[in-house]
mmCIF file with all atom_site columns, C-alpha atoms in Angstrom:
data_model
loop_
_atom_site.group_PDB
_atom_site.id
_atom_site.type_symbol
_atom_site.label_atom_id
_atom_site.label_alt_id
_atom_site.label_comp_id
_atom_site.label_asym_id
_atom_site.label_entity_id
_atom_site.label_seq_id
_atom_site.pdbx_PDB_ins_code
_atom_site.Cartn_x
_atom_site.Cartn_y
_atom_site.Cartn_z
_atom_site.occupancy
_atom_site.B_iso_or_equiv
_atom_site.pdbx_formal_charge
_atom_site.auth_seq_id
_atom_site.auth_comp_id
_atom_site.auth_asym_id
_atom_site.auth_atom_id
_atom_site.pdbx_PDB_model_num
ATOM 1   C CA . MET A 1 1   ? 36.425 75.685 92.805  1.00 0.00 ? 1   MET A CA 1
ATOM 2   C CA . PRO A 1 2   ? 36.258 74.844 96.518  1.00 0.00 ? 2   PRO A CA 1
ATOM 3   C CA . GLU A 1 3   ? 37.038 77.452 99.166  1.00 0.00 ? 3   GLU A CA 1
ATOM 4   C CA . TYR A 1 4   ? 40.724 77.281 100.119 1.00 0.00 ? 4   TYR A CA 1
ATOM 5   C CA . ASP A 1 5   ? 42.704 78.810 102.956 1.00 0.00 ? 5   ASP A CA 1
ATOM 6   C CA . LYS A 1 6   ? 44.162 82.107 101.817 1.00 0.00 ? 6   LYS A CA 1
ATOM 7   C CA . ALA A 1 7   ? 47.711 83.338 102.090 1.00 0.00 ? 7   ALA A CA 1
ATOM 8   C CA . MET A 1 8   ? 47.456 86.223 104.540 1.00 0.00 ? 8   MET A CA 1
ATOM 9   C CA . ARG A 1 9   ? 51.211 86.883 104.328 1.00 0.00 ? 9   ARG A CA 1
ATOM 10  C CA . PRO A 1 10  ? 53.287 86.633 101.143 1.00 0.00 ? 10  PRO A CA 1
ATOM 11  C CA . GLU A 1 11  ? 55.363 83.839 102.696 1.00 0.00 ? 11  GLU A CA 1
ATOM 12  C CA . ASP A 1 12  ? 52.244 81.714 103.262 1.00 0.00 ? 12  ASP A CA 1
ATOM 13  C CA . ILE A 1 13  ? 51.957 81.020 99.539  1.00 0.00 ? 13  ILE A CA 1
ATOM 14  C CA . THR A 1 14  ? 55.028 78.785 99.451  1.00 0.00 ? 14  THR A CA 1
ATOM 15  C CA . ARG A 1 15  ? 53.790 76.739 102.429 1.00 0.00 ? 15  ARG A CA 1
ATOM 16  C CA . LEU A 1 16  ? 50.327 76.363 100.873 1.00 0.00 ? 16  LEU A CA 1
ATOM 17  C CA . PHE A 1 17  ? 51.892 75.444 97.516  1.00 0.00 ? 17  PHE A CA 1
ATOM 18  C CA . VAL A 1 18  ? 53.872 72.586 99.099  1.00 0.00 ? 18  VAL A CA 1
ATOM 19  C CA . GLU A 1 19  ? 50.872 71.320 101.073 1.00 0.00 ? 19  GLU A CA 1
ATOM 20  C CA . ARG A 1 20  ? 48.543 71.365 98.056  1.00 0.00 ? 20  ARG A CA 1
ATOM 21  C CA . SER A 1 21  ? 51.116 69.917 95.662  1.00 0.00 ? 21  SER A CA 1
ATOM 22  C CA . ASN A 1 22  ? 51.898 67.041 97.998  1.00 0.00 ? 22  ASN A CA 1
ATOM 23  C CA . ALA A 1 23  ? 48.134 66.386 98.232  1.00 0.00 ? 23  ALA A CA 1
ATOM 24  C CA . GLY A 1 24  ? 47.963 66.225 94.406  1.00 0.00 ? 24  GLY A CA 1
ATOM 25  C CA . ASP A 1 25  ? 45.571 69.213 94.348  1.00 0.00 ? 25  ASP A CA 1
ATOM 26  C CA . ALA A 1 26  ? 46.151 71.070 91.054  1.00 0.00 ? 26  ALA A CA 1
ATOM 27  C CA . ASP A 1 27  ? 43.030 73.208 91.633  1.00 0.00 ? 27  ASP A CA 1
ATOM 28  C CA . GLY A 1 28  ? 44.376 74.231 95.031  1.00 0.00 ? 28  GLY A CA 1
ATOM 29  C CA . VAL A 1 29  ? 47.769 75.126 93.555  1.00 0.00 ? 29  VAL A CA 1
ATOM 30  C CA . ALA A 1 30  ? 46.114 77.172 90.795  1.00 0.00 ? 30  ALA A CA 1
ATOM 31  C CA . ALA A 1 31  ? 44.060 79.029 93.431  1.00 0.00 ? 31  ALA A CA 1
ATOM 32  C CA . LEU A 1 32  ? 47.343 80.541 94.673  1.00 0.00 ? 32  LEU A CA 1
ATOM 33  C CA . TYR A 1 33  ? 47.692 82.481 91.387  1.00 0.00 ? 33  TYR A CA 1
ATOM 34  C CA . GLU A 1 34  ? 45.907 85.540 90.046  1.00 0.00 ? 34  GLU A CA 1
ATOM 35  C CA . GLU A 1 35  ? 43.675 84.964 87.002  1.00 0.00 ? 35  GLU A CA 1
ATOM 36  C CA . SER A 1 36  ? 46.286 86.484 84.654  1.00 0.00 ? 36  SER A CA 1
ATOM 37  C CA . ALA A 1 37  ? 49.411 85.177 86.402  1.00 0.00 ? 37  ALA A CA 1
ATOM 38  C CA . VAL A 1 38  ? 52.475 83.966 84.496  1.00 0.00 ? 38  VAL A CA 1
ATOM 39  C CA . LEU A 1 39  ? 54.398 80.846 85.534  1.00 0.00 ? 39  LEU A CA 1
ATOM 40  C CA . ALA A 1 40  ? 57.796 80.262 83.916  1.00 0.00 ? 40  ALA A CA 1
ATOM 41  C CA . TYR A 1 41  ? 57.855 76.471 84.099  1.00 0.00 ? 41  TYR A CA 1
ATOM 42  C CA . PRO A 1 42  ? 59.244 74.186 82.858  1.00 0.00 ? 42  PRO A CA 1
ATOM 43  C CA . PRO A 1 43  ? 62.364 76.241 82.123  1.00 0.00 ? 43  PRO A CA 1
ATOM 44  C CA . GLY A 1 44  ? 62.048 77.908 78.738  1.00 0.00 ? 44  GLY A CA 1
ATOM 45  C CA . HIS A 1 45  ? 58.222 77.777 78.751  1.00 0.00 ? 45  HIS A CA 1
ATOM 46  C CA . GLN A 1 46  ? 55.436 79.901 80.205  1.00 0.00 ? 46  GLN A CA 1
ATOM 47  C CA . ALA A 1 47  ? 51.936 79.081 81.406  1.00 0.00 ? 47  ALA A CA 1
ATOM 48  C CA . VAL A 1 48  ? 49.790 82.218 81.203  1.00 0.00 ? 48  VAL A CA 1
ATOM 49  C CA . GLY A 1 49  ? 46.575 82.467 83.198  1.00 0.00 ? 49  GLY A CA 1
ATOM 50  C CA . ARG A 1 50  ? 45.185 80.477 86.112  1.00 0.00 ? 50  ARG A CA 1
ATOM 51  C CA . GLU A 1 51  ? 43.595 77.804 83.894  1.00 0.00 ? 51  GLU A CA 1
ATOM 52  C CA . ALA A 1 52  ? 46.854 77.154 82.008  1.00 0.00 ? 52  ALA A CA 1
ATOM 53  C CA . ILE A 1 53  ? 48.690 77.005 85.341  1.00 0.00 ? 53  ILE A CA 1
ATOM 54  C CA . ARG A 1 54  ? 46.101 74.531 86.693  1.00 0.00 ? 54  ARG A CA 1
ATOM 55  C CA . ALA A 1 55  ? 46.465 72.334 83.588  1.00 0.00 ? 55  ALA A CA 1
ATOM 56  C CA . LEU A 1 56  ? 50.264 72.371 83.893  1.00 0.00 ? 56  LEU A CA 1
ATOM 57  C CA . TRP A 1 57  ? 50.179 71.408 87.578  1.00 0.00 ? 57  TRP A CA 1
ATOM 58  C CA . GLU A 1 58  ? 47.646 68.690 86.873  1.00 0.00 ? 58  GLU A CA 1
ATOM 59  C CA . LYS A 1 59  ? 50.199 67.085 84.535  1.00 0.00 ? 59  LYS A CA 1
ATOM 60  C CA . VAL A 1 60  ? 53.128 67.604 86.926  1.00 0.00 ? 60  VAL A CA 1
ATOM 61  C CA . LEU A 1 61  ? 51.238 66.319 89.964  1.00 0.00 ? 61  LEU A CA 1
ATOM 62  C CA . ALA A 1 62  ? 50.073 63.202 88.103  1.00 0.00 ? 62  ALA A CA 1
ATOM 63  C CA . ASN A 1 63  ? 53.628 61.890 88.665  1.00 0.00 ? 63  ASN A CA 1
ATOM 64  C CA . ARG A 1 64  ? 53.142 62.391 92.448  1.00 0.00 ? 64  ARG A CA 1
ATOM 65  C CA . PRO A 1 65  ? 56.315 64.404 93.093  1.00 0.00 ? 65  PRO A CA 1
ATOM 66  C CA . ARG A 1 66  ? 57.123 65.235 96.728  1.00 0.00 ? 66  ARG A CA 1
ATOM 67  C CA . PHE A 1 67  ? 57.955 68.815 97.626  1.00 0.00 ? 67  PHE A CA 1
ATOM 68  C CA . GLU A 1 68  ? 59.717 69.911 100.798 1.00 0.00 ? 68  GLU A CA 1
ATOM 69  C CA . GLN A 1 69  ? 59.263 73.184 102.628 1.00 0.00 ? 69  GLN A CA 1
ATOM 70  C CA . GLU A 1 70  ? 62.183 75.523 101.997 1.00 0.00 ? 70  GLU A CA 1
ATOM 71  C CA . GLN A 1 71  ? 63.182 78.349 104.293 1.00 0.00 ? 71  GLN A CA 1
ATOM 72  C CA . PRO A 1 72  ? 62.108 81.619 102.635 1.00 0.00 ? 72  PRO A CA 1
ATOM 73  C CA . LEU A 1 73  ? 64.531 84.466 102.142 1.00 0.00 ? 73  LEU A CA 1
ATOM 74  C CA . PRO A 1 74  ? 63.430 87.862 103.500 1.00 0.00 ? 74  PRO A CA 1
ATOM 75  C CA . THR A 1 75  ? 60.383 89.190 101.638 1.00 0.00 ? 75  THR A CA 1
ATOM 76  C CA . LEU A 1 76  ? 60.548 92.608 99.976  1.00 0.00 ? 76  LEU A CA 1
ATOM 77  C CA . ILE A 1 77  ? 57.251 94.496 100.178 1.00 0.00 ? 77  ILE A CA 1
ATOM 78  C CA . SER A 1 78  ? 56.300 97.743 98.459  1.00 0.00 ? 78  SER A CA 1
ATOM 79  C CA . GLY A 1 79  ? 52.657 98.621 98.995  1.00 0.00 ? 79  GLY A CA 1
ATOM 80  C CA . ASP A 1 80  ? 50.540 95.824 97.537  1.00 0.00 ? 80  ASP A CA 1
ATOM 81  C CA . ILE A 1 81  ? 53.411 94.096 95.690  1.00 0.00 ? 81  ILE A CA 1
ATOM 82  C CA . ALA A 1 82  ? 55.952 91.748 97.236  1.00 0.00 ? 82  ALA A CA 1
ATOM 83  C CA . LEU A 1 83  ? 58.911 89.673 96.072  1.00 0.00 ? 83  LEU A CA 1
ATOM 84  C CA . THR A 1 84  ? 59.286 86.287 97.726  1.00 0.00 ? 84  THR A CA 1
ATOM 85  C CA . SER A 1 85  ? 62.111 83.842 97.164  1.00 0.00 ? 85  SER A CA 1
ATOM 86  C CA . THR A 1 86  ? 63.603 80.636 98.471  1.00 0.00 ? 86  THR A CA 1
ATOM 87  C CA . PRO A 1 87  ? 66.936 78.958 97.887  1.00 0.00 ? 87  PRO A CA 1
ATOM 88  C CA . PRO A 1 88  ? 66.326 75.345 96.779  1.00 0.00 ? 88  PRO A CA 1
ATOM 89  C CA . LYS A 1 89  ? 67.528 72.756 99.273  1.00 0.00 ? 89  LYS A CA 1
ATOM 90  C CA . ASP A 1 90  ? 69.748 71.203 96.585  1.00 0.00 ? 90  ASP A CA 1
ATOM 91  C CA . GLY A 1 91  ? 71.618 74.528 96.259  1.00 0.00 ? 91  GLY A CA 1
ATOM 92  C CA . ALA A 1 92  ? 70.873 74.786 92.533  1.00 0.00 ? 92  ALA A CA 1
ATOM 93  C CA . GLY A 1 93  ? 69.786 78.251 91.441  1.00 0.00 ? 93  GLY A CA 1
ATOM 94  C CA . ALA A 1 94  ? 66.921 80.073 93.143  1.00 0.00 ? 94  ALA A CA 1
ATOM 95  C CA . ARG A 1 95  ? 63.142 80.500 93.161  1.00 0.00 ? 95  ARG A CA 1
ATOM 96  C CA . ALA A 1 96  ? 61.367 83.883 93.027  1.00 0.00 ? 96  ALA A CA 1
ATOM 97  C CA . GLN A 1 97  ? 57.773 85.057 92.913  1.00 0.00 ? 97  GLN A CA 1
ATOM 98  C CA . VAL A 1 98  ? 56.064 88.424 92.635  1.00 0.00 ? 98  VAL A CA 1
ATOM 99  C CA . VAL A 1 99  ? 52.854 88.417 94.656  1.00 0.00 ? 99  VAL A CA 1
ATOM 100 C CA . ARG A 1 100 ? 50.089 90.982 94.968  1.00 0.00 ? 100 ARG A CA 1
ATOM 101 C CA . ARG A 1 101 ? 47.806 91.827 97.865  1.00 0.00 ? 101 ARG A CA 1
ATOM 102 C CA . GLN A 1 102 ? 44.155 91.242 97.009  1.00 0.00 ? 102 GLN A CA 1
ATOM 103 C CA . PRO A 1 103 ? 41.229 93.472 98.064  1.00 0.00 ? 103 PRO A CA 1
ATOM 104 C CA . ASP A 1 104 ? 40.454 91.079 100.966 1.00 0.00 ? 104 ASP A CA 1
ATOM 105 C CA . GLY A 1 105 ? 44.038 91.388 102.300 1.00 0.00 ? 105 GLY A CA 1
ATOM 106 C CA . SER A 1 106 ? 45.203 87.971 101.064 1.00 0.00 ? 106 SER A CA 1
ATOM 107 C CA . TRP A 1 107 ? 48.096 87.497 98.638  1.00 0.00 ? 107 TRP A CA 1
ATOM 108 C CA . LEU A 1 108 ? 48.269 85.702 95.258  1.00 0.00 ? 108 LEU A CA 1
ATOM 109 C CA . ARG A 1 109 ? 51.136 85.006 92.870  1.00 0.00 ? 109 ARG A CA 1
ATOM 110 C CA . LEU A 1 110 ? 51.363 87.242 89.840  1.00 0.00 ? 110 LEU A CA 1
ATOM 111 C CA . LEU A 1 111 ? 54.737 86.095 88.440  1.00 0.00 ? 111 LEU A CA 1
ATOM 112 C CA . ASP A 1 112 ? 56.423 82.815 89.333  1.00 0.00 ? 112 ASP A CA 1
ATOM 113 C CA . GLN A 1 113 ? 59.938 81.768 88.351  1.00 0.00 ? 113 GLN A CA 1
ATOM 114 C CA . PRO A 1 114 ? 60.401 78.488 90.260  1.00 0.00 ? 114 PRO A CA 1
ATOM 115 C CA . GLU A 1 115 ? 63.736 77.564 88.723  1.00 0.00 ? 115 GLU A CA 1
ATOM 116 C CA . PHE A 1 116 ? 66.668 79.857 88.065  1.00 0.00 ? 116 PHE A CA 1
ATOM 117 C CA . GLY A 1 117 ? 69.976 78.420 87.040  1.00 0.00 ? 117 GLY A CA 1
ATOM 118 C CA . PRO A 1 118 ? 73.317 80.079 86.570  1.00 0.00 ? 118 PRO A CA 1
ATOM 119 C CA . PRO A 1 119 ? 73.519 82.028 83.311  1.00 0.00 ? 119 PRO A CA 1
ATOM 120 C CA . THR A 1 120 ? 74.932 80.115 80.357  1.00 0.00 ? 120 THR A CA 1
ATOM 121 C CA . HIS A 1 121 ? 77.268 82.028 78.108  1.00 0.00 ? 121 HIS A CA 1
#
């Protein structure tokens, strides 16, 4: 895998995700996740591990979707763990990620829930 810019703040991950996704770079998107990360996408499914996440994004990015930067909500940090989130621009639901500081000071996603909807009863 090529050397990619690292997220030196938890909020950097979302910006790097949008840049790499819009470039069609599934390897670059996967590099934002820890080896054992869990991505809950599409809704109702999970991709477990960086390779499964890379394979999923390869399929998604083949359709050349365009992502827009979204203003992050305040990040909650406790030691080496942080919770990042953004409200989608369309106002539907929310996005949330748990990220962990790496030994080199950079941050990677550990848990990613990119689409929350209102609960259905």
